[in-house]
Amino acid sequence: KLLESGEIRRFECDGSRNFVYQYADIHDSCNAHYHLKCVKCGRFIHMECEQLDLVREHIKEEHGFVIGSKKAVLYGECKDCMAVSV
């Protein structure tokens, strides 16, 4: 019911049946930025970045494809996990 009403958002993790849920404030700008997901610790980071906005614009103009930031999740390793790996 919370998903249907828009009170929370659900992000699928790694194409599996595992999900991350987020409270969706009515003033939230979550649809306008990207998300980072650490594959080691599971940390989920909200990220606004002008450089990624430029990449999104390039892909739209040069390749005719619009990336939807509402569900855009980039997978990798967070700085804390990288520090442990060294």
PDB file of N, CA and C in Angstrom:
ATOM      1  N   LYS A   1       0.817  -1.194   0.000  1.00  0.00           N
ATOM      2  CA  LYS A   1       0.000   0.000   0.000  1.00  0.00           C
ATOM      3  C   LYS A   1       0.861   1.258   0.000  1.00  0.00           C
ATOM      4  N   LEU A   2       1.969   1.218   0.725  1.00  0.00           N
ATOM      5  CA  LEU A   2       2.859   2.384   0.766  1.00  0.00           C
ATOM      6  C   LEU A   2       3.477   2.659  -0.599  1.00  0.00           C
ATOM      7  N   LEU A   3       3.823   1.585  -1.325  1.00  0.00           N
ATOM      8  CA  LEU A   3       4.339   1.752  -2.685  1.00  0.00           C
ATOM      9  C   LEU A   3       3.280   2.347  -3.601  1.00  0.00           C
ATOM     10  N   GLU A   4       2.086   1.813  -3.526  1.00  0.00           N
ATOM     11  CA  GLU A   4       0.991   2.281  -4.377  1.00  0.00           C
ATOM     12  C   GLU A   4       0.654   3.746  -4.122  1.00  0.00           C
ATOM     13  N   SER A   5       0.738   4.167  -2.877  1.00  0.00           N
ATOM     14  CA  SER A   5       0.401   5.550  -2.540  1.00  0.00           C
ATOM     15  C   SER A   5       1.552   6.514  -2.828  1.00  0.00           C
ATOM     16  N   GLY A   6       2.746   5.968  -3.111  1.00  0.00           N
ATOM     17  CA  GLY A   6       3.902   6.811  -3.391  1.00  0.00           C
ATOM     18  C   GLY A   6       4.636   7.276  -2.148  1.00  0.00           C
ATOM     19  N   GLU A   7       4.295   6.712  -0.981  1.00  0.00           N
ATOM     20  CA  GLU A   7       4.950   7.114   0.262  1.00  0.00           C
ATOM     21  C   GLU A   7       6.352   6.535   0.394  1.00  0.00           C
ATOM     22  N   ILE A   8       6.599   5.411  -0.263  1.00  0.00           N
ATOM     23  CA  ILE A   8       7.939   4.837  -0.288  1.00  0.00           C
ATOM     24  C   ILE A   8       8.294   4.466  -1.720  1.00  0.00           C
ATOM     25  N   ARG A   9       9.596   4.337  -1.983  1.00  0.00           N
ATOM     26  CA  ARG A   9      10.099   3.894  -3.280  1.00  0.00           C
ATOM     27  C   ARG A   9      10.823   2.573  -3.076  1.00  0.00           C
ATOM     28  N   ARG A  10      10.836   1.760  -4.121  1.00  0.00           N
ATOM     29  CA  ARG A  10      11.521   0.469  -4.048  1.00  0.00           C
ATOM     30  C   ARG A  10      12.553   0.407  -5.160  1.00  0.00           C
ATOM     31  N   PHE A  11      13.774   0.037  -4.805  1.00  0.00           N
ATOM     32  CA  PHE A  11      14.856  -0.138  -5.764  1.00  0.00           C
ATOM     33  C   PHE A  11      15.267  -1.605  -5.748  1.00  0.00           C
ATOM     34  N   GLU A  12      15.324  -2.205  -6.924  1.00  0.00           N
ATOM     35  CA  GLU A  12      15.746  -3.590  -7.050  1.00  0.00           C
ATOM     36  C   GLU A  12      17.266  -3.654  -6.947  1.00  0.00           C
ATOM     37  N   CYS A  13      17.768  -4.653  -6.267  1.00  0.00           N
ATOM     38  CA  CYS A  13      19.211  -4.809  -6.082  1.00  0.00           C
ATOM     39  C   CYS A  13      19.744  -5.936  -6.953  1.00  0.00           C
ATOM     40  N   ASP A  14      20.625  -5.596  -7.856  1.00  0.00           N
ATOM     41  CA  ASP A  14      21.350  -6.588  -8.640  1.00  0.00           C
ATOM     42  C   ASP A  14      20.466  -7.553  -9.419  1.00  0.00           C
ATOM     43  N   GLY A  15      19.295  -7.135  -9.852  1.00  0.00           N
ATOM     44  CA  GLY A  15      18.418  -7.996 -10.632  1.00  0.00           C
ATOM     45  C   GLY A  15      17.872  -9.181  -9.849  1.00  0.00           C
ATOM     46  N   SER A  16      17.930  -9.115  -8.530  1.00  0.00           N
ATOM     47  CA  SER A  16      17.449 -10.224  -7.708  1.00  0.00           C
ATOM     48  C   SER A  16      16.094  -9.854  -7.097  1.00  0.00           C
ATOM     49  N   ARG A  17      15.659 -10.631  -6.156  1.00  0.00           N
ATOM     50  CA  ARG A  17      14.418 -10.332  -5.442  1.00  0.00           C
ATOM     51  C   ARG A  17      14.709  -9.534  -4.172  1.00  0.00           C
ATOM     52  N   ASN A  18      15.903  -8.981  -4.047  1.00  0.00           N
ATOM     53  CA  ASN A  18      16.261  -8.137  -2.910  1.00  0.00           C
ATOM     54  C   ASN A  18      15.990  -6.688  -3.274  1.00  0.00           C
ATOM     55  N   PHE A  19      15.427  -5.950  -2.334  1.00  0.00           N
ATOM     56  CA  PHE A  19      15.056  -4.571  -2.600  1.00  0.00           C
ATOM     57  C   PHE A  19      15.546  -3.651  -1.498  1.00  0.00           C
ATOM     58  N   VAL A  20      15.749  -2.377  -1.865  1.00  0.00           N
ATOM     59  CA  VAL A  20      16.032  -1.310  -0.919  1.00  0.00           C
ATOM     60  C   VAL A  20      14.809  -0.402  -0.959  1.00  0.00           C
ATOM     61  N   TYR A  21      14.319  -0.016   0.206  1.00  0.00           N
ATOM     62  CA  TYR A  21      13.150   0.860   0.277  1.00  0.00           C
ATOM     63  C   TYR A  21      13.568   2.225   0.809  1.00  0.00           C
ATOM     64  N   GLN A  22      12.896   3.253   0.312  1.00  0.00           N
ATOM     65  CA  GLN A  22      13.213   4.620   0.704  1.00  0.00           C
ATOM     66  C   GLN A  22      11.926   5.382   0.949  1.00  0.00           C
ATOM     67  N   TYR A  23      11.889   6.117   2.064  1.00  0.00           N
ATOM     68  CA  TYR A  23      10.768   6.990   2.337  1.00  0.00           C
ATOM     69  C   TYR A  23      10.748   8.090   1.282  1.00  0.00           C
ATOM     70  N   ALA A  24       9.609   8.385   0.700  1.00  0.00           N
ATOM     71  CA  ALA A  24       9.500   9.371  -0.379  1.00  0.00           C
ATOM     72  C   ALA A  24       8.779  10.615   0.133  1.00  0.00           C
ATOM     73  N   ASP A  25       9.526  11.565   0.605  1.00  0.00           N
ATOM     74  CA  ASP A  25       8.979  12.848   1.046  1.00  0.00           C
ATOM     75  C   ASP A  25       8.376  13.560  -0.161  1.00  0.00           C
ATOM     76  N   ILE A  26       7.274  14.254   0.010  1.00  0.00           N
ATOM     77  CA  ILE A  26       6.635  14.930  -1.117  1.00  0.00           C
ATOM     78  C   ILE A  26       7.513  16.033  -1.700  1.00  0.00           C
ATOM     79  N   HIS A  27       8.463  16.525  -0.918  1.00  0.00           N
ATOM     80  CA  HIS A  27       9.376  17.559  -1.406  1.00  0.00           C
ATOM     81  C   HIS A  27      10.704  16.978  -1.861  1.00  0.00           C
ATOM     82  N   ASP A  28      10.778  15.661  -1.863  1.00  0.00           N
ATOM     83  CA  ASP A  28      12.003  14.943  -2.211  1.00  0.00           C
ATOM     84  C   ASP A  28      12.347  15.125  -3.686  1.00  0.00           C
ATOM     85  N   SER A  29      13.625  15.292  -3.978  1.00  0.00           N
ATOM     86  CA  SER A  29      14.072  15.418  -5.368  1.00  0.00           C
ATOM     87  C   SER A  29      14.762  14.142  -5.825  1.00  0.00           C
ATOM     88  N   CYS A  30      14.368  13.013  -5.283  1.00  0.00           N
ATOM     89  CA  CYS A  30      15.030  11.743  -5.569  1.00  0.00           C
ATOM     90  C   CYS A  30      14.930  11.358  -7.040  1.00  0.00           C
ATOM     91  N   ASN A  31      13.921  11.843  -7.731  1.00  0.00           N
ATOM     92  CA  ASN A  31      13.783  11.534  -9.151  1.00  0.00           C
ATOM     93  C   ASN A  31      14.794  12.276  -9.998  1.00  0.00           C
ATOM     94  N   ALA A  32      15.480  13.244  -9.415  1.00  0.00           N
ATOM     95  CA  ALA A  32      16.365  14.102 -10.192  1.00  0.00           C
ATOM     96  C   ALA A  32      17.842  13.803  -9.969  1.00  0.00           C
ATOM     97  N   HIS A  33      18.164  12.707  -9.281  1.00  0.00           N
ATOM     98  CA  HIS A  33      19.571  12.385  -9.108  1.00  0.00           C
ATOM     99  C   HIS A  33      19.800  10.877  -9.204  1.00  0.00           C
ATOM    100  N   TYR A  34      21.034  10.491  -9.121  1.00  0.00           N
ATOM    101  CA  TYR A  34      21.430   9.097  -9.271  1.00  0.00           C
ATOM    102  C   TYR A  34      21.671   8.476  -7.902  1.00  0.00           C
ATOM    103  N   HIS A  35      21.802   7.175  -7.908  1.00  0.00           N
ATOM    104  CA  HIS A  35      22.048   6.437  -6.686  1.00  0.00           C
ATOM    105  C   HIS A  35      23.260   5.539  -6.890  1.00  0.00           C
ATOM    106  N   LEU A  36      24.040   5.392  -5.836  1.00  0.00           N
ATOM    107  CA  LEU A  36      25.214   4.525  -5.848  1.00  0.00           C
ATOM    108  C   LEU A  36      24.963   3.395  -4.858  1.00  0.00           C
ATOM    109  N   LYS A  37      25.273   2.186  -5.254  1.00  0.00           N
ATOM    110  CA  LYS A  37      25.066   1.020  -4.397  1.00  0.00           C
ATOM    111  C   LYS A  37      26.380   0.269  -4.266  1.00  0.00           C
ATOM    112  N   CYS A  38      26.886   0.162  -3.021  1.00  0.00           N
ATOM    113  CA  CYS A  38      28.128  -0.570  -2.776  1.00  0.00           C
ATOM    114  C   CYS A  38      27.826  -2.064  -2.786  1.00  0.00           C
ATOM    115  N   VAL A  39      28.543  -2.796  -3.628  1.00  0.00           N
ATOM    116  CA  VAL A  39      28.312  -4.232  -3.751  1.00  0.00           C
ATOM    117  C   VAL A  39      28.930  -5.019  -2.593  1.00  0.00           C
ATOM    118  N   LYS A  40      29.772  -4.353  -1.793  1.00  0.00           N
ATOM    119  CA  LYS A  40      30.393  -5.048  -0.655  1.00  0.00           C
ATOM    120  C   LYS A  40      29.587  -4.884   0.628  1.00  0.00           C
ATOM    121  N   CYS A  41      29.276  -3.652   1.012  1.00  0.00           N
ATOM    122  CA  CYS A  41      28.593  -3.428   2.289  1.00  0.00           C
ATOM    123  C   CYS A  41      27.104  -3.126   2.135  1.00  0.00           C
ATOM    124  N   GLY A  42      26.650  -2.870   0.918  1.00  0.00           N
ATOM    125  CA  GLY A  42      25.240  -2.596   0.688  1.00  0.00           C
ATOM    126  C   GLY A  42      24.826  -1.152   0.856  1.00  0.00           C
ATOM    127  N   ARG A  43      25.781  -0.290   1.159  1.00  0.00           N
ATOM    128  CA  ARG A  43      25.473   1.138   1.347  1.00  0.00           C
ATOM    129  C   ARG A  43      24.781   1.697   0.103  1.00  0.00           C
ATOM    130  N   PHE A  44      23.768   2.530   0.308  1.00  0.00           N
ATOM    131  CA  PHE A  44      22.984   3.130  -0.762  1.00  0.00           C
ATOM    132  C   PHE A  44      23.125   4.644  -0.639  1.00  0.00           C
ATOM    133  N   ILE A  45      23.711   5.279  -1.651  1.00  0.00           N
ATOM    134  CA  ILE A  45      24.073   6.697  -1.579  1.00  0.00           C
ATOM    135  C   ILE A  45      23.300   7.486  -2.623  1.00  0.00           C
ATOM    136  N   HIS A  46      22.726   8.600  -2.213  1.00  0.00           N
ATOM    137  CA  HIS A  46      22.067   9.521  -3.142  1.00  0.00           C
ATOM    138  C   HIS A  46      23.130  10.490  -3.648  1.00  0.00           C
ATOM    139  N   MET A  47      23.197  10.664  -4.960  1.00  0.00           N
ATOM    140  CA  MET A  47      24.273  11.482  -5.514  1.00  0.00           C
ATOM    141  C   MET A  47      23.758  12.434  -6.585  1.00  0.00           C
ATOM    142  N   GLU A  48      24.041  13.701  -6.388  1.00  0.00           N
ATOM    143  CA  GLU A  48      23.778  14.693  -7.416  1.00  0.00           C
ATOM    144  C   GLU A  48      25.138  15.113  -7.956  1.00  0.00           C
ATOM    145  N   CYS A  49      25.297  15.065  -9.274  1.00  0.00           N
ATOM    146  CA  CYS A  49      26.602  15.333  -9.863  1.00  0.00           C
ATOM    147  C   CYS A  49      26.421  15.967 -11.237  1.00  0.00           C
ATOM    148  N   GLU A  50      26.968  17.144 -11.396  1.00  0.00           N
ATOM    149  CA  GLU A  50      26.863  17.838 -12.683  1.00  0.00           C
ATOM    150  C   GLU A  50      27.529  17.049 -13.807  1.00  0.00           C
ATOM    151  N   GLN A  51      28.588  16.334 -13.508  1.00  0.00           N
ATOM    152  CA  GLN A  51      29.279  15.548 -14.521  1.00  0.00           C
ATOM    153  C   GLN A  51      28.374  14.449 -15.072  1.00  0.00           C
ATOM    154  N   LEU A  52      27.626  13.782 -14.192  1.00  0.00           N
ATOM    155  CA  LEU A  52      26.697  12.757 -14.664  1.00  0.00           C
ATOM    156  C   LEU A  52      25.550  13.377 -15.446  1.00  0.00           C
ATOM    157  N   ASP A  53      25.159  14.585 -15.072  1.00  0.00           N
ATOM    158  CA  ASP A  53      24.135  15.290 -15.851  1.00  0.00           C
ATOM    159  C   ASP A  53      24.631  15.541 -17.267  1.00  0.00           C
ATOM    160  N   LEU A  54      25.927  15.853 -17.401  1.00  0.00           N
ATOM    161  CA  LEU A  54      26.513  16.058 -18.728  1.00  0.00           C
ATOM    162  C   LEU A  54      26.535  14.751 -19.522  1.00  0.00           C
ATOM    163  N   VAL A  55      26.845  13.663 -18.855  1.00  0.00           N
ATOM    164  CA  VAL A  55      26.832  12.350 -19.514  1.00  0.00           C
ATOM    165  C   VAL A  55      25.415  12.013 -19.964  1.00  0.00           C
ATOM    166  N   ARG A  56      24.437  12.244 -19.091  1.00  0.00           N
ATOM    167  CA  ARG A  56      23.039  11.983 -19.447  1.00  0.00           C
ATOM    168  C   ARG A  56      22.634  12.810 -20.661  1.00  0.00           C
ATOM    169  N   GLU A  57      23.042  14.072 -20.702  1.00  0.00           N
ATOM    170  CA  GLU A  57      22.710  14.945 -21.831  1.00  0.00           C
ATOM    171  C   GLU A  57      23.406  14.466 -23.111  1.00  0.00           C
ATOM    172  N   HIS A  58      24.667  14.041 -23.000  1.00  0.00           N
ATOM    173  CA  HIS A  58      25.399  13.506 -24.148  1.00  0.00           C
ATOM    174  C   HIS A  58      24.688  12.283 -24.727  1.00  0.00           C
ATOM    175  N   ILE A  59      24.291  11.366 -23.854  1.00  0.00           N
ATOM    176  CA  ILE A  59      23.615  10.150 -24.308  1.00  0.00           C
ATOM    177  C   ILE A  59      22.305  10.498 -25.002  1.00  0.00           C
ATOM    178  N   LYS A  60      21.606  11.477 -24.483  1.00  0.00           N
ATOM    179  CA  LYS A  60      20.343  11.898 -25.100  1.00  0.00           C
ATOM    180  C   LYS A  60      20.584  12.500 -26.480  1.00  0.00           C
ATOM    181  N   GLU A  61      21.529  13.432 -26.569  1.00  0.00           N
ATOM    182  CA  GLU A  61      21.774  14.147 -27.820  1.00  0.00           C
ATOM    183  C   GLU A  61      22.466  13.283 -28.877  1.00  0.00           C
ATOM    184  N   GLU A  62      23.467  12.524 -28.481  1.00  0.00           N
ATOM    185  CA  GLU A  62      24.284  11.775 -29.427  1.00  0.00           C
ATOM    186  C   GLU A  62      23.762  10.380 -29.730  1.00  0.00           C
ATOM    187  N   HIS A  63      23.010   9.811 -28.796  1.00  0.00           N
ATOM    188  CA  HIS A  63      22.603   8.415 -28.951  1.00  0.00           C
ATOM    189  C   HIS A  63      21.089   8.221 -28.937  1.00  0.00           C
ATOM    190  N   GLY A  64      20.352   9.323 -28.758  1.00  0.00           N
ATOM    191  CA  GLY A  64      18.896   9.248 -28.794  1.00  0.00           C
ATOM    192  C   GLY A  64      18.287   8.372 -27.724  1.00  0.00           C
ATOM    193  N   PHE A  65      18.865   8.427 -26.518  1.00  0.00           N
ATOM    194  CA  PHE A  65      18.392   7.594 -25.413  1.00  0.00           C
ATOM    195  C   PHE A  65      18.332   8.437 -24.152  1.00  0.00           C
ATOM    196  N   VAL A  66      17.217   8.371 -23.444  1.00  0.00           N
ATOM    197  CA  VAL A  66      17.058   9.151 -22.212  1.00  0.00           C
ATOM    198  C   VAL A  66      17.198   8.219 -21.018  1.00  0.00           C
ATOM    199  N   ILE A  67      18.148   8.535 -20.148  1.00  0.00           N
ATOM    200  CA  ILE A  67      18.343   7.774 -18.918  1.00  0.00           C
ATOM    201  C   ILE A  67      17.394   8.334 -17.867  1.00  0.00           C
ATOM    202  N   GLY A  68      16.577   7.486 -17.296  1.00  0.00           N
ATOM    203  CA  GLY A  68      15.675   7.907 -16.232  1.00  0.00           C
ATOM    204  C   GLY A  68      16.387   7.853 -14.900  1.00  0.00           C
ATOM    205  N   SER A  69      16.600   8.988 -14.264  1.00  0.00           N
ATOM    206  CA  SER A  69      17.333   9.010 -13.002  1.00  0.00           C
ATOM    207  C   SER A  69      16.505   8.478 -11.830  1.00  0.00           C
ATOM    208  N   LYS A  70      15.203   8.345 -12.002  1.00  0.00           N
ATOM    209  CA  LYS A  70      14.345   7.862 -10.916  1.00  0.00           C
ATOM    210  C   LYS A  70      14.807   6.501 -10.408  1.00  0.00           C
ATOM    211  N   LYS A  71      15.235   5.639 -11.309  1.00  0.00           N
ATOM    212  CA  LYS A  71      15.669   4.302 -10.907  1.00  0.00           C
ATOM    213  C   LYS A  71      17.126   4.039 -11.285  1.00  0.00           C
ATOM    214  N   ALA A  72      17.878   5.087 -11.561  1.00  0.00           N
ATOM    215  CA  ALA A  72      19.264   4.911 -11.990  1.00  0.00           C
ATOM    216  C   ALA A  72      20.149   4.580 -10.788  1.00  0.00           C
ATOM    217  N   VAL A  73      20.702   3.383 -10.796  1.00  0.00           N
ATOM    218  CA  VAL A  73      21.586   2.938  -9.723  1.00  0.00           C
ATOM    219  C   VAL A  73      22.895   2.484 -10.353  1.00  0.00           C
ATOM    220  N   LEU A  74      23.999   3.044  -9.875  1.00  0.00           N
ATOM    221  CA  LEU A  74      25.326   2.643 -10.323  1.00  0.00           C
ATOM    222  C   LEU A  74      25.937   1.763  -9.231  1.00  0.00           C
ATOM    223  N   TYR A  75      26.442   0.611  -9.626  1.00  0.00           N
ATOM    224  CA  TYR A  75      26.993  -0.352  -8.678  1.00  0.00           C
ATOM    225  C   TYR A  75      28.513  -0.271  -8.662  1.00  0.00           C
ATOM    226  N   GLY A  76      29.083  -0.384  -7.482  1.00  0.00           N
ATOM    227  CA  GLY A  76      30.530  -0.336  -7.340  1.00  0.00           C
ATOM    228  C   GLY A  76      30.909  -0.535  -5.890  1.00  0.00           C
ATOM    229  N   GLU A  77      32.016   0.087  -5.498  1.00  0.00           N
ATOM    230  CA  GLU A  77      32.552  -0.072  -4.149  1.00  0.00           C
ATOM    231  C   GLU A  77      32.706   1.292  -3.497  1.00  0.00           C
ATOM    232  N   CYS A  78      32.152   1.471  -2.300  1.00  0.00           N
ATOM    233  CA  CYS A  78      32.232   2.765  -1.606  1.00  0.00           C
ATOM    234  C   CYS A  78      33.645   2.997  -1.075  1.00  0.00           C
ATOM    235  N   LYS A  79      33.921   4.240  -0.697  1.00  0.00           N
ATOM    236  CA  LYS A  79      35.272   4.600  -0.248  1.00  0.00           C
ATOM    237  C   LYS A  79      35.685   3.844   1.007  1.00  0.00           C
ATOM    238  N   ASP A  80      34.733   3.545   1.906  1.00  0.00           N
ATOM    239  CA  ASP A  80      35.079   2.800   3.108  1.00  0.00           C
ATOM    240  C   ASP A  80      35.502   1.379   2.788  1.00  0.00           C
ATOM    241  N   CYS A  81      34.812   0.739   1.861  1.00  0.00           N
ATOM    242  CA  CYS A  81      35.167  -0.639   1.467  1.00  0.00           C
ATOM    243  C   CYS A  81      36.468  -0.648   0.677  1.00  0.00           C
ATOM    244  N   MET A  82      36.701   0.397  -0.130  1.00  0.00           N
ATOM    245  CA  MET A  82      37.974   0.469  -0.857  1.00  0.00           C
ATOM    246  C   MET A  82      39.146   0.601   0.101  1.00  0.00           C
ATOM    247  N   ALA A  83      38.953   1.344   1.199  1.00  0.00           N
ATOM    248  CA  ALA A  83      40.021   1.536   2.170  1.00  0.00           C
ATOM    249  C   ALA A  83      40.375   0.217   2.851  1.00  0.00           C
ATOM    250  N   VAL A  84      39.400  -0.619   3.082  1.00  0.00           N
ATOM    251  CA  VAL A  84      39.619  -1.926   3.717  1.00  0.00           C
ATOM    252  C   VAL A  84      40.315  -2.874   2.753  1.00  0.00           C
ATOM    253  N   SER A  85      40.024  -2.729   1.452  1.00  0.00           N
ATOM    254  CA  SER A  85      40.590  -3.614   0.432  1.00  0.00           C
ATOM    255  C   SER A  85      42.071  -3.380   0.214  1.00  0.00           C
ATOM    256  N   VAL A  86      42.553  -2.201   0.571  1.00  0.00           N
ATOM    257  CA  VAL A  86      43.954  -1.835   0.283  1.00  0.00           C
ATOM    258  C   VAL A  86      44.908  -2.502   1.207  1.00  0.00           C
TER     259      VAL A  86
END
